[in-house]
Amino acid sequence: MTNKKIIALCDKFFSFVAEVFTPVGYFCFLVVYLFVLAVMILLLGIVLSSLALDLNNKVPFLPVKIQKTLEEGRTAVPVIFGNMYLEGSIVPQDDAMAVKLFHMAAKLGHVDSQIFLGIRYYNGEGVPQDYAQAAEWYLKAAEQECADKHNICASLPIKLGEMYYDGKGVPQDYGQAAKWYLKAAEQECTDNHDEECTNLLTRLGDMYAKGLGVPQDDAQAAAWVRKATEPAERLRKAAEEEAERLRKKAEEGNADAQYRLGSMYAEGRGVPKDEVQAAAWYHKAAEGGHALAQITLGEMYLKGFIVPKDEAMAVEMFRKAAEQGRTHIQIRLGKMYYYGKGVPQDYVQAAAWYRKAAEQGKEEAQIRLGDMYAEGLGVPQDYEQAEEWYSKAAEQEEDGWVQIRIGDMYATKGRNVPPDYVRAVAWYRKAAEQGEDLAQIRLGDMYAKGLGVPQDYEQASAWYRKAAEAGDSYGKYKLAVMYVTGRGMPQDKAQAAVFYYKIAEEWVHEENFSQGDRYYYGHRDMPPDHVQAAVWYRKAAEAGHALAQIMLGNMYAEGLGVPQDEAQAEAWRSKGCEGLRKGDDSPDKLFVLGYKSRVVRDPDLRTIIIPSFEMREKYCSP
């Protein structure tokens, strides 16, 4: 039945309905019609779900269904399911199944599938590495003139040129290599001047110079090399012109031009690299009130880079920039006063600079100012003020760690101020409900001890379990204790043993780090032994323990227990500092120090919470 006949029948049907039914009846009919249509859509969804389930379980009829679509020349089904298996969406991730499905589509000429297979065979991803297969699929895709269709197609001529040039998967053939390189140069490298095109054009120049696959032609060789170098030459000339333009403005006293000219000297862009000239222009810009120049000079004085190391001068430069409202420098200056770096230690000044940044909404400054109110450093001790600043920080991103910090403050008040366990519980609960495993443990402790809430071992066990299920080792430890004592759950020593075994495996690197500490610093009557310290730190470092990596790096730097080796020192320190930053994209998050190993030795010792930015200052600052 043709589409026209179907349309005609539908028109007659609706005309009949319009004649027979009243407006109300017509409306009811329309409602019933829409209901039937919704049911059909629902049934279609169920059918598609069952199809996906059959794929998941690899039921035999699925390939038959796909084969039928292939016989009709349709590639959508295998491509859709291939991507699902590739990404692990709806069905389990399965590279082998994805490759099989893309093979089906590629054989029918589906370009993206052909490219996918070429990449997979070339890199050996999900299939054995096979350059011949890669070349075969790349050629099939390239022959379909897909450069205008898909960005990845555009790079195929370059890839094929390389394979023919190197004889990788195809017989070495400089003529074919030149053919594909020329095609790539025409398609992609007329206006594009990225590194890949620069290398391609340079290679073509070399092939013309040597007569590889093309007639030897020095003029052509020079032309291709010129095409490769022209963009860099244009950039060089543009940079020189920019430097000259900036120089004129800089000599007239323009602070921004002075700063930018200094940067060009520092980078060797448009002018010969000259760090002394860079510093001179930075000084001129800083004197003119340019905040970025002041910050740059402050860093240079702090590190002793180009200029003599002078922490007092660094502080002065930072102060000038901070007075212009640069919040990150206000925090930096606050820290220098807090730690007495470049200035006498002064908590009052530290709090003042933290306040300036905190009032502008900087989360790190709000946390630090909260700390100072909680401890009574530089400001009167005031838990209400501390909570207010912590809360401002927590509200910015619903930061669970800051909420834990507030809970800790109320649970451990000092200086003759009694703890406020009810408020502590409220803050722990906020963080726990966000999934913070440490807060879940804290809340479990409060229920176990009856602090701020009625004593309830079942609730304690429930919160410990949440932390344990999230992978927290201390949560597993707490749950194991509950299984041993039978508090909040049936006593089950076998289950407790399972958790203890898991904990032992997880904490071994922490214990290795602690053992390294004992040997490094000496323990009780045992004198320091740096050779043994290096052995134990290495065990923990190789397991990924960030602080152990830093300590091992320090030992290589100083030649303690190991031969002095700056390369090894830098490598281990870099790994450690990267570890401190892992999962912490901003300096506002918090870091747990000594969490697991210390708790094992003393279960009642509260976990030490230290801001990650303080950790980085201590171990990773230049």
XYZ file of N, CA, C and O in Angstrom, residues 433-597:
660
model
N 25.581 13.422 54.878
C 24.514 13.222 53.901
C 24.962 13.585 52.489
O 24.303 13.227 51.521
N 26.081 14.296 52.389
C 26.662 14.572 51.070
C 27.605 13.458 50.618
O 28.179 13.528 49.539
N 27.783 12.451 51.484
C 28.633 11.330 51.122
C 30.062 11.433 51.601
O 30.913 10.626 51.193
N 30.387 12.391 52.468
C 31.756 12.507 52.999
C 31.985 11.391 54.006
O 31.371 11.367 55.082
N 32.874 10.460 53.679
C 33.041 9.289 54.525
C 33.578 9.634 55.917
O 33.200 9.020 56.901
N 34.456 10.629 56.003
C 34.976 11.006 57.323
C 33.851 11.541 58.211
O 33.791 11.251 59.402
N 32.929 12.316 57.629
C 31.790 12.826 58.407
C 30.889 11.684 58.843
O 30.328 11.712 59.954
N 30.733 10.675 58.006
C 29.921 9.512 58.374
C 30.530 8.798 59.581
O 29.818 8.357 60.488
N 31.855 8.709 59.603
C 32.532 8.090 60.752
C 32.361 8.951 62.003
O 32.075 8.451 63.092
N 32.531 10.274 61.831
C 32.360 11.185 62.967
C 30.948 11.033 63.551
O 30.755 10.966 64.762
N 29.948 11.002 62.667
C 28.574 10.894 63.124
C 28.341 9.546 63.800
O 27.650 9.462 64.825
N 28.947 8.491 63.244
C 28.865 7.183 63.888
C 29.450 7.215 65.284
O 28.882 6.635 66.234
N 30.583 7.912 65.443
C 31.204 8.040 66.771
C 30.272 8.733 67.761
O 30.183 8.344 68.935
N 29.599 9.788 67.275
C 28.722 10.531 68.176
C 27.556 9.659 68.636
O 27.163 9.690 69.814
N 27.007 8.838 67.733
C 25.936 7.912 68.131
C 26.473 6.826 69.068
O 25.800 6.419 70.018
N 27.679 6.338 68.799
C 28.253 5.276 69.626
C 28.510 5.763 71.053
O 28.352 5.005 72.020
N 28.881 7.041 71.211
C 29.220 7.580 72.517
C 28.062 8.343 73.157
O 28.166 8.774 74.314
N 26.990 8.555 72.355
C 25.860 9.305 72.902
C 26.195 10.757 73.115
O 25.769 11.373 74.099
N 26.942 11.358 72.211
C 27.329 12.764 72.317
C 26.491 13.587 71.345
O 26.602 13.447 70.124
N 25.631 14.436 71.879
C 24.796 15.289 71.036
C 23.572 14.591 70.495
O 22.675 15.237 69.923
N 23.514 13.273 70.652
C 22.357 12.459 70.245
C 22.232 11.327 71.259
O 23.205 10.989 71.950
N 21.038 10.712 71.365
C 20.934 9.547 72.254
C 21.866 8.430 71.769
O 22.030 8.235 70.560
N 22.479 7.705 72.706
C 23.374 6.619 72.317
C 22.579 5.577 71.522
O 21.507 5.130 71.946
N 23.101 5.223 70.350
C 22.359 4.321 69.467
C 23.376 3.572 68.604
O 23.877 4.097 67.614
N 23.700 2.334 69.024
C 24.719 1.570 68.310
C 24.276 1.180 66.895
O 25.105 1.039 65.996
N 22.972 1.008 66.707
C 22.498 0.655 65.365
C 22.740 1.811 64.397
O 23.171 1.606 63.258
N 22.454 3.029 64.866
C 22.730 4.199 64.029
C 24.234 4.342 63.784
O 24.667 4.662 62.674
N 25.024 4.103 64.822
C 26.486 4.184 64.670
C 26.961 3.201 63.601
O 27.726 3.559 62.699
N 26.476 1.954 63.709
C 26.875 0.925 62.740
C 26.451 1.292 61.329
O 27.187 1.075 60.362
N 25.241 1.884 61.214
C 24.739 2.259 59.887
C 25.636 3.301 59.239
O 25.950 3.211 58.037
N 26.092 4.294 60.016
C 26.965 5.327 59.449
C 28.353 4.777 59.156
O 28.975 5.138 58.152
N 28.862 3.904 60.044
C 30.163 3.279 59.772
C 30.095 2.470 58.472
O 31.040 2.468 57.663
N 28.961 1.782 58.291
C 28.809 0.952 57.086
C 28.836 1.819 55.819
O 29.426 1.433 54.808
N 28.177 2.979 55.866
C 28.187 3.868 54.696
C 29.614 4.253 54.322
O 29.987 4.262 53.149
N 30.421 4.571 55.341
C 31.811 4.936 55.072
C 32.594 3.742 54.538
O 33.391 3.875 53.603
N 32.355 2.563 55.128
C 33.064 1.359 54.686
C 32.702 1.011 53.254
O 33.567 0.655 52.443
N 31.420 1.141 52.906
C 30.982 0.824 51.550
C 31.530 1.814 50.539
O 31.646 1.502 49.348
N 31.880 3.021 50.999
C 32.502 4.015 50.117
C 33.995 3.751 49.952
O 34.678 4.474 49.228
N 34.509 2.720 50.663
C 35.925 2.361 50.529
C 36.819 2.917 51.609
O 38.039 2.759 51.545
N 36.263 3.577 52.616
C 37.087 4.177 53.666
C 37.609 3.103 54.612
O 36.849 2.351 55.220
N 38.922 3.052 54.765
C 39.545 2.018 55.583
C 39.170 2.148 57.060
O 38.962 1.147 57.747
N 39.110 3.389 57.546
C 38.778 3.564 58.952
C 37.321 3.182 59.214
O 36.971 2.662 60.273
N 36.447 3.418 58.219
C 35.061 2.966 58.338
C 34.999 1.451 58.460
O 34.220 0.910 59.245
N 35.827 0.753 57.701
C 35.885 -0.709 57.784
C 36.387 -1.139 59.168
O 35.891 -2.110 59.750
N 37.368 -0.395 59.669
C 37.911 -0.709 60.996
C 36.832 -0.559 62.074
O 36.639 -1.428 62.932
N 36.082 0.551 62.002
C 35.029 0.794 62.976
C 33.948 -0.283 62.889
O 33.425 -0.754 63.913
N 33.610 -0.669 61.659
C 32.582 -1.693 61.463
C 33.072 -3.034 62.001
O 32.296 -3.800 62.606
N 34.354 -3.331 61.794
C 34.916 -4.580 62.317
C 34.803 -4.625 63.835
O 34.467 -5.666 64.423
N 35.068 -3.482 64.499
C 34.958 -3.417 65.967
C 33.524 -3.704 66.403
O 33.286 -4.422 67.383
N 32.565 -3.172 65.654
C 31.155 -3.410 65.997
C 30.791 -4.891 65.841
O 30.021 -5.440 66.636
N 31.352 -5.536 64.809
C 31.101 -6.968 64.635
C 31.715 -7.763 65.799
O 31.143 -8.747 66.269
N 32.884 -7.352 66.270
C 33.533 -8.056 67.378
C 32.735 -7.914 68.655
O 32.526 -8.879 69.400
N 32.262 -6.690 68.932
C 31.564 -6.426 70.194
C 30.083 -6.779 70.127
O 29.431 -6.908 71.167
N 29.548 -6.917 68.916
C 28.120 -7.199 68.771
C 27.250 -6.008 69.107
O 26.087 -6.152 69.459
N 27.793 -4.810 68.969
C 27.032 -3.600 69.255
C 26.382 -3.099 67.962
O 27.068 -2.824 66.981
N 25.082 -2.971 67.975
C 24.367 -2.442 66.823
C 24.139 -3.454 65.736
O 23.537 -3.135 64.710
N 24.615 -4.685 65.949
C 24.453 -5.754 64.962
C 24.783 -7.070 65.644
O 25.422 -7.080 66.711
N 24.383 -8.194 65.070
C 24.745 -9.482 65.682
C 26.268 -9.663 65.709
O 26.956 -9.302 64.752
N 26.765 -10.215 66.799
C 28.209 -10.461 66.897
C 28.624 -11.461 65.823
O 27.985 -12.496 65.620
N 29.689 -11.139 65.081
C 30.128 -11.994 63.977
C 31.630 -11.798 63.813
O 32.097 -10.941 63.073
N 32.400 -12.625 64.534
C 33.854 -12.463 64.512
C 34.448 -12.853 63.169
O 35.497 -12.339 62.761
N 33.791 -13.754 62.452
C 34.284 -14.140 61.126
C 34.197 -12.949 60.167
O 35.123 -12.678 59.395
N 33.074 -12.236 60.248
C 32.916 -11.059 59.392
C 33.906 -9.978 59.797
O 34.462 -9.268 58.946
N 34.135 -9.851 61.096
C 35.128 -8.882 61.569
C 36.499 -9.217 61.008
O 37.254 -8.324 60.580
N 36.834 -10.507 60.977
C 38.135 -10.931 60.460
C 38.296 -10.553 58.993
O 39.379 -10.153 58.552
N 37.213 -10.646 58.221
C 37.262 -10.262 56.805
C 37.636 -8.788 56.673
O 38.495 -8.416 55.868
N 36.985 -7.954 57.495
C 37.282 -6.518 57.431
C 38.707 -6.220 57.894
O 39.389 -5.389 57.300
N 39.155 -6.887 58.965
C 40.530 -6.661 59.447
C 41.552 -7.030 58.375
O 42.571 -6.351 58.205
N 41.269 -8.105 57.641
C 42.204 -8.535 56.590
C 42.281 -7.467 55.490
O 43.364 -7.106 55.020
N 41.115 -6.931 55.107
C 41.093 -5.883 54.074
C 41.851 -4.644 54.543
O 42.600 -4.032 53.780
N 41.638 -4.303 55.821
C 42.292 -3.111 56.366
C 43.807 -3.287 56.362
O 44.565 -2.374 56.004
N 44.260 -4.474 56.752
C 45.698 -4.736 56.805
C 46.330 -4.545 55.428
O 47.421 -3.978 55.301
N 45.614 -5.012 54.390
C 46.130 -4.848 53.030
C 46.195 -3.377 52.632
O 47.146 -2.926 52.006
N 45.164 -2.616 52.999
C 45.084 -1.221 52.600
C 46.058 -0.340 53.368
O 46.538 0.667 52.853
N 46.351 -0.702 54.614
C 47.170 0.172 55.438
C 48.653 -0.176 55.432
O 49.431 0.450 56.124
N 49.023 -1.163 54.656
C 50.418 -1.584 54.704
C 51.353 -0.450 54.285
O 52.409 -0.247 54.882
N 50.973 0.333 53.266
C 51.866 1.412 52.824
C 51.912 2.539 53.856
O 52.927 3.211 54.006
N 50.809 2.746 54.610
C 50.833 3.738 55.683
C 51.798 3.306 56.790
O 52.542 4.111 57.338
N 51.775 2.014 57.101
C 52.672 1.517 58.142
C 54.126 1.595 57.684
O 55.031 1.890 58.461
N 54.354 1.339 56.382
C 55.710 1.477 55.842
C 56.199 2.912 55.985
O 57.359 3.160 56.315
N 55.299 3.870 55.720
C 55.660 5.275 55.873
C 55.988 5.590 57.332
O 56.976 6.266 57.632
N 55.167 5.091 58.243
C 55.414 5.320 59.671
C 56.737 4.705 60.108
O 57.487 5.288 60.906
N 57.050 3.528 59.569
C 58.323 2.882 59.900
C 59.489 3.725 59.380
O 60.518 3.865 60.049
N 59.313 4.294 58.172
C 60.343 5.190 57.651
C 60.555 6.374 58.565
O 61.692 6.798 58.814
N 59.449 6.937 59.105
C 59.547 8.048 60.054
C 60.356 7.651 61.291
O 61.193 8.419 61.784
N 60.081 6.445 61.788
C 60.780 5.997 63.007
C 62.289 5.951 62.774
O 63.073 6.368 63.628
N 62.677 5.406 61.618
C 64.111 5.331 61.327
C 64.698 6.710 61.004
O 65.846 6.995 61.343
N 63.908 7.555 60.342
C 64.441 8.868 59.942
C 64.692 9.758 61.162
O 65.733 10.405 61.274
N 63.713 9.804 62.077
C 63.820 10.710 63.220
C 64.384 10.031 64.476
O 64.759 10.721 65.431
N 64.456 8.698 64.452
C 64.819 7.977 65.662
C 63.573 7.730 66.490
O 62.648 8.548 66.497
N 63.559 6.597 67.188
C 62.350 6.234 67.934
C 62.753 5.665 69.290
O 63.488 4.679 69.373
N 62.273 6.337 70.353
C 62.624 5.936 71.725
C 64.141 5.852 71.867
O 64.832 6.830 71.705
N 64.672 4.662 72.135
C 66.123 4.543 72.330
C 66.859 4.263 71.017
O 68.085 4.104 71.017
N 66.136 4.191 69.923
C 66.748 3.855 68.631
C 67.226 5.137 67.944
O 66.437 6.049 67.706
N 68.523 5.243 67.629
C 69.018 6.442 66.949
C 68.539 6.464 65.496
O 68.144 5.437 64.939
N 68.568 7.639 64.838
C 68.176 7.705 63.425
C 69.037 6.781 62.565
O 70.232 6.604 62.832
N 68.431 6.185 61.562
C 69.128 5.314 60.619
C 68.590 5.647 59.232
O 67.548 5.148 58.800
N 69.300 6.533 58.520
C 68.775 7.047 57.255
C 68.767 5.996 56.157
O 67.925 6.070 55.243
N 69.638 5.029 56.216
C 69.634 3.964 55.203
C 68.339 3.169 55.312
O 67.636 2.915 54.318
N 67.984 2.769 56.543
C 66.751 2.024 56.748
C 65.527 2.901 56.481
O 64.516 2.429 55.951
N 65.622 4.190 56.822
C 64.511 5.108 56.556
C 64.214 5.139 55.058
O 63.045 5.079 54.637
N 65.272 5.216 54.240
C 65.095 5.252 52.782
C 64.431 3.970 52.284
O 63.591 4.003 51.383
N 64.802 2.830 52.885
C 64.215 1.533 52.482
C 62.708 1.551 52.705
O 61.918 1.173 51.824
N 62.289 1.998 53.893
C 60.862 1.969 54.230
C 60.083 3.054 53.502
O 58.947 2.832 53.076
N 60.689 4.241 53.361
C 60.016 5.283 52.580
C 59.806 4.820 51.136
O 58.774 5.096 50.529
N 60.798 4.122 50.581
C 60.689 3.663 49.193
C 59.510 2.692 49.035
O 58.775 2.745 48.055
N 59.356 1.788 50.031
C 58.229 0.840 49.962
C 56.896 1.586 49.870
O 56.030 1.257 49.060
N 56.761 2.601 50.722
C 55.510 3.371 50.715
C 55.411 4.235 49.458
O 54.332 4.370 48.872
N 56.539 4.815 49.046
C 56.553 5.696 47.870
C 56.145 4.936 46.618
O 55.383 5.436 45.788
N 56.640 3.726 46.467
C 56.318 2.926 45.275
C 54.858 2.489 45.274
O 54.314 2.144 44.217
N 54.208 2.526 46.456
C 52.775 2.213 46.540
C 51.923 3.462 46.323
O 50.711 3.400 46.390
N 52.588 4.626 46.087
C 51.856 5.848 45.796
C 51.641 6.774 46.971
O 50.865 7.720 46.882
N 52.342 6.554 48.100
C 52.175 7.397 49.286
C 52.869 8.742 49.040
O 54.079 8.814 48.910
N 52.083 9.831 48.974
C 52.614 11.130 48.562
C 53.703 11.653 49.501
O 54.758 12.112 49.053
N 53.458 11.590 50.810
C 54.451 12.127 51.749
C 55.727 11.286 51.739
O 56.826 11.814 51.893
N 55.594 9.971 51.553
C 56.782 9.119 51.458
C 57.592 9.480 50.220
O 58.830 9.493 50.251
N 56.904 9.796 49.121
C 57.600 10.196 47.898
C 58.381 11.487 48.122
O 59.526 11.623 47.684
N 57.764 12.425 48.842
C 58.445 13.695 49.117
C 59.643 13.476 50.037
O 60.734 14.023 49.814
N 59.475 12.665 51.075
C 60.579 12.394 51.993
C 61.729 11.693 51.280
O 62.901 12.021 51.499
N 61.413 10.749 50.406
C 62.458 10.051 49.658
C 63.182 11.033 48.738
O 64.414 10.995 48.597
N 62.397 11.937 48.113
C 63.014 12.970 47.276
C 63.948 13.853 48.076
O 65.059 14.185 47.624
N 63.542 14.237 49.287
C 64.399 15.067 50.143
C 65.693 14.336 50.503
O 66.768 14.950 50.584
N 65.588 13.031 50.726
C 66.779 12.256 51.082
C 67.755 12.188 49.909
O 68.970 12.257 50.090
N 67.216 12.054 48.685
C 68.095 12.084 47.506
C 68.742 13.462 47.339
O 69.896 13.575 46.933
N 67.985 14.508 47.652
C 68.518 15.866 47.513
C 69.680 16.106 48.475
O 70.660 16.776 48.134
N 69.552 15.546 49.679
C 70.568 15.785 50.714
C 71.600 14.668 50.804
O 72.579 14.775 51.559
N 71.378 13.564 50.069
C 72.301 12.440 50.145
C 72.227 11.729 51.477
O 73.233 11.233 51.984
N 71.025 11.634 52.060
C 70.844 10.958 53.345
C 70.348 9.537 53.109
O 69.215 9.330 52.652
N 71.175 8.548 53.393
C 70.766 7.154 53.257
C 70.789 6.649 51.837
O 70.629 5.439 51.593
N 70.934 7.555 50.881
C 71.019 7.210 49.459
C 72.042 8.143 48.829
O 72.334 9.208 49.376
N 72.595 7.755 47.655
C 73.535 8.683 46.993
C 72.820 9.969 46.605
O 71.649 9.931 46.207
N 73.501 11.100 46.731
C 72.881 12.367 46.338
C 72.592 12.329 44.838
O 73.453 11.977 44.038
N 71.353 12.676 44.484
C 70.947 12.571 43.083
C 69.800 13.558 42.865
O 68.655 13.295 43.219
N 70.109 14.706 42.254
C 69.101 15.748 42.071
C 67.967 15.299 41.150
O 66.810 15.675 41.344
N 68.312 14.483 40.146
C 67.279 14.015 39.212
C 66.265 13.141 39.948
O 65.040 13.286 39.777
N 66.775 12.204 40.775
C 65.884 11.344 41.564
C 65.083 12.175 42.561
O 63.899 11.927 42.785
N 65.757 13.174 43.153
C 65.080 14.033 44.128
C 63.895 14.739 43.480
O 62.781 14.748 44.012
N 64.127 15.327 42.314
C 63.070 16.061 41.620
C 61.938 15.134 41.198
O 60.757 15.478 41.306
N 62.307 13.936 40.722
C 61.296 12.984 40.258
C 60.367 12.569 41.395
O 59.136 12.565 41.243
N 60.961 12.221 42.554
C 60.123 11.765 43.674
C 59.310 12.917 44.266
O 58.142 12.756 44.627
N 59.930 14.099 44.362
C 59.182 15.245 44.897
C 58.000 15.601 43.989
O 56.909 15.914 44.470
N 58.229 15.555 42.684
C 57.150 15.881 41.740
C 55.992 14.910 41.887
O 54.821 15.305 41.887
N 56.320 13.613 42.023
C 55.270 12.615 42.212
C 54.485 12.895 43.486
O 53.255 12.810 43.517
N 55.211 13.219 44.550
C 54.552 13.473 45.825
C 53.645 14.691 45.784
O 52.524 14.664 46.279
N 54.142 15.767 45.178
C 53.332 16.991 45.099
C 52.119 16.788 44.204
O 51.042 17.316 44.468
N 52.293 16.011 43.160
C 51.153 15.686 42.303
C 50.119 14.879 43.093
O 48.914 15.071 42.950
N 50.611 13.998 43.966
C 49.714 13.214 44.809
C 48.927 14.082 45.775
O 47.755 13.831 46.039
N 49.583 15.127 46.311
C 48.883 16.038 47.226
C 47.795 16.812 46.497
O 46.807 17.231 47.092
N 47.992 17.015 45.195
C 46.999 17.766 44.421
C 45.922 16.860 43.847
O 44.922 17.326 43.336
N 46.135 15.549 43.880
C 45.212 14.619 43.232
C 43.813 14.753 43.830
O 43.615 14.706 45.020
N 42.831 14.901 42.957
C 41.457 15.042 43.418
C 41.201 16.369 44.098
O 40.210 16.573 44.755
N 42.134 17.327 43.932
C 42.009 18.618 44.609
C 42.375 19.688 43.605
O 43.504 20.117 43.534
N 41.398 20.092 42.779
C 41.669 20.994 41.685
C 41.804 22.442 42.121
O 42.214 23.286 41.350
N 41.419 22.760 43.346
C 41.560 24.126 43.810
C 42.236 24.120 45.169
O 42.223 23.120 45.880
N 42.842 25.257 45.553
C 43.524 25.313 46.850
C 42.561 25.429 48.015
O 42.980 25.582 49.143
N 41.272 25.357 47.751
C 40.303 25.550 48.818
C 39.873 24.250 49.480
O 39.165 24.259 50.463
N 40.228 23.121 48.888
C 39.834 21.847 49.464
C 40.737 21.509 50.646
O 41.737 22.164 50.895
N 40.382 20.437 51.359
C 41.148 20.056 52.536
C 41.805 18.708 52.333
O 41.356 17.887 51.528
N 42.848 18.477 53.071
C 43.621 17.252 52.934
C 43.758 16.578 54.290
O 43.935 17.240 55.305
N 43.623 15.261 54.330
C 43.721 14.526 55.591
C 45.141 14.009 55.755
O 45.647 13.281 54.912
N 45.798 14.389 56.826
C 47.190 13.997 57.078
C 47.245 12.889 58.121
O 46.658 12.993 59.179
N 47.992 11.833 57.808
C 48.227 10.791 58.793
C 46.957 10.111 59.234
O 46.879 9.571 60.336
N 45.958 10.122 58.368
C 44.612 9.714 58.786
C 44.564 8.262 59.228
O 44.262 7.944 60.365
N 44.930 7.328 58.349
C 44.695 5.920 58.649
C 45.701 5.366 59.664
O 45.333 4.758 60.645
N 46.998 5.596 59.434
C 47.986 4.943 60.288
C 47.898 5.430 61.733
O 48.046 4.663 62.665
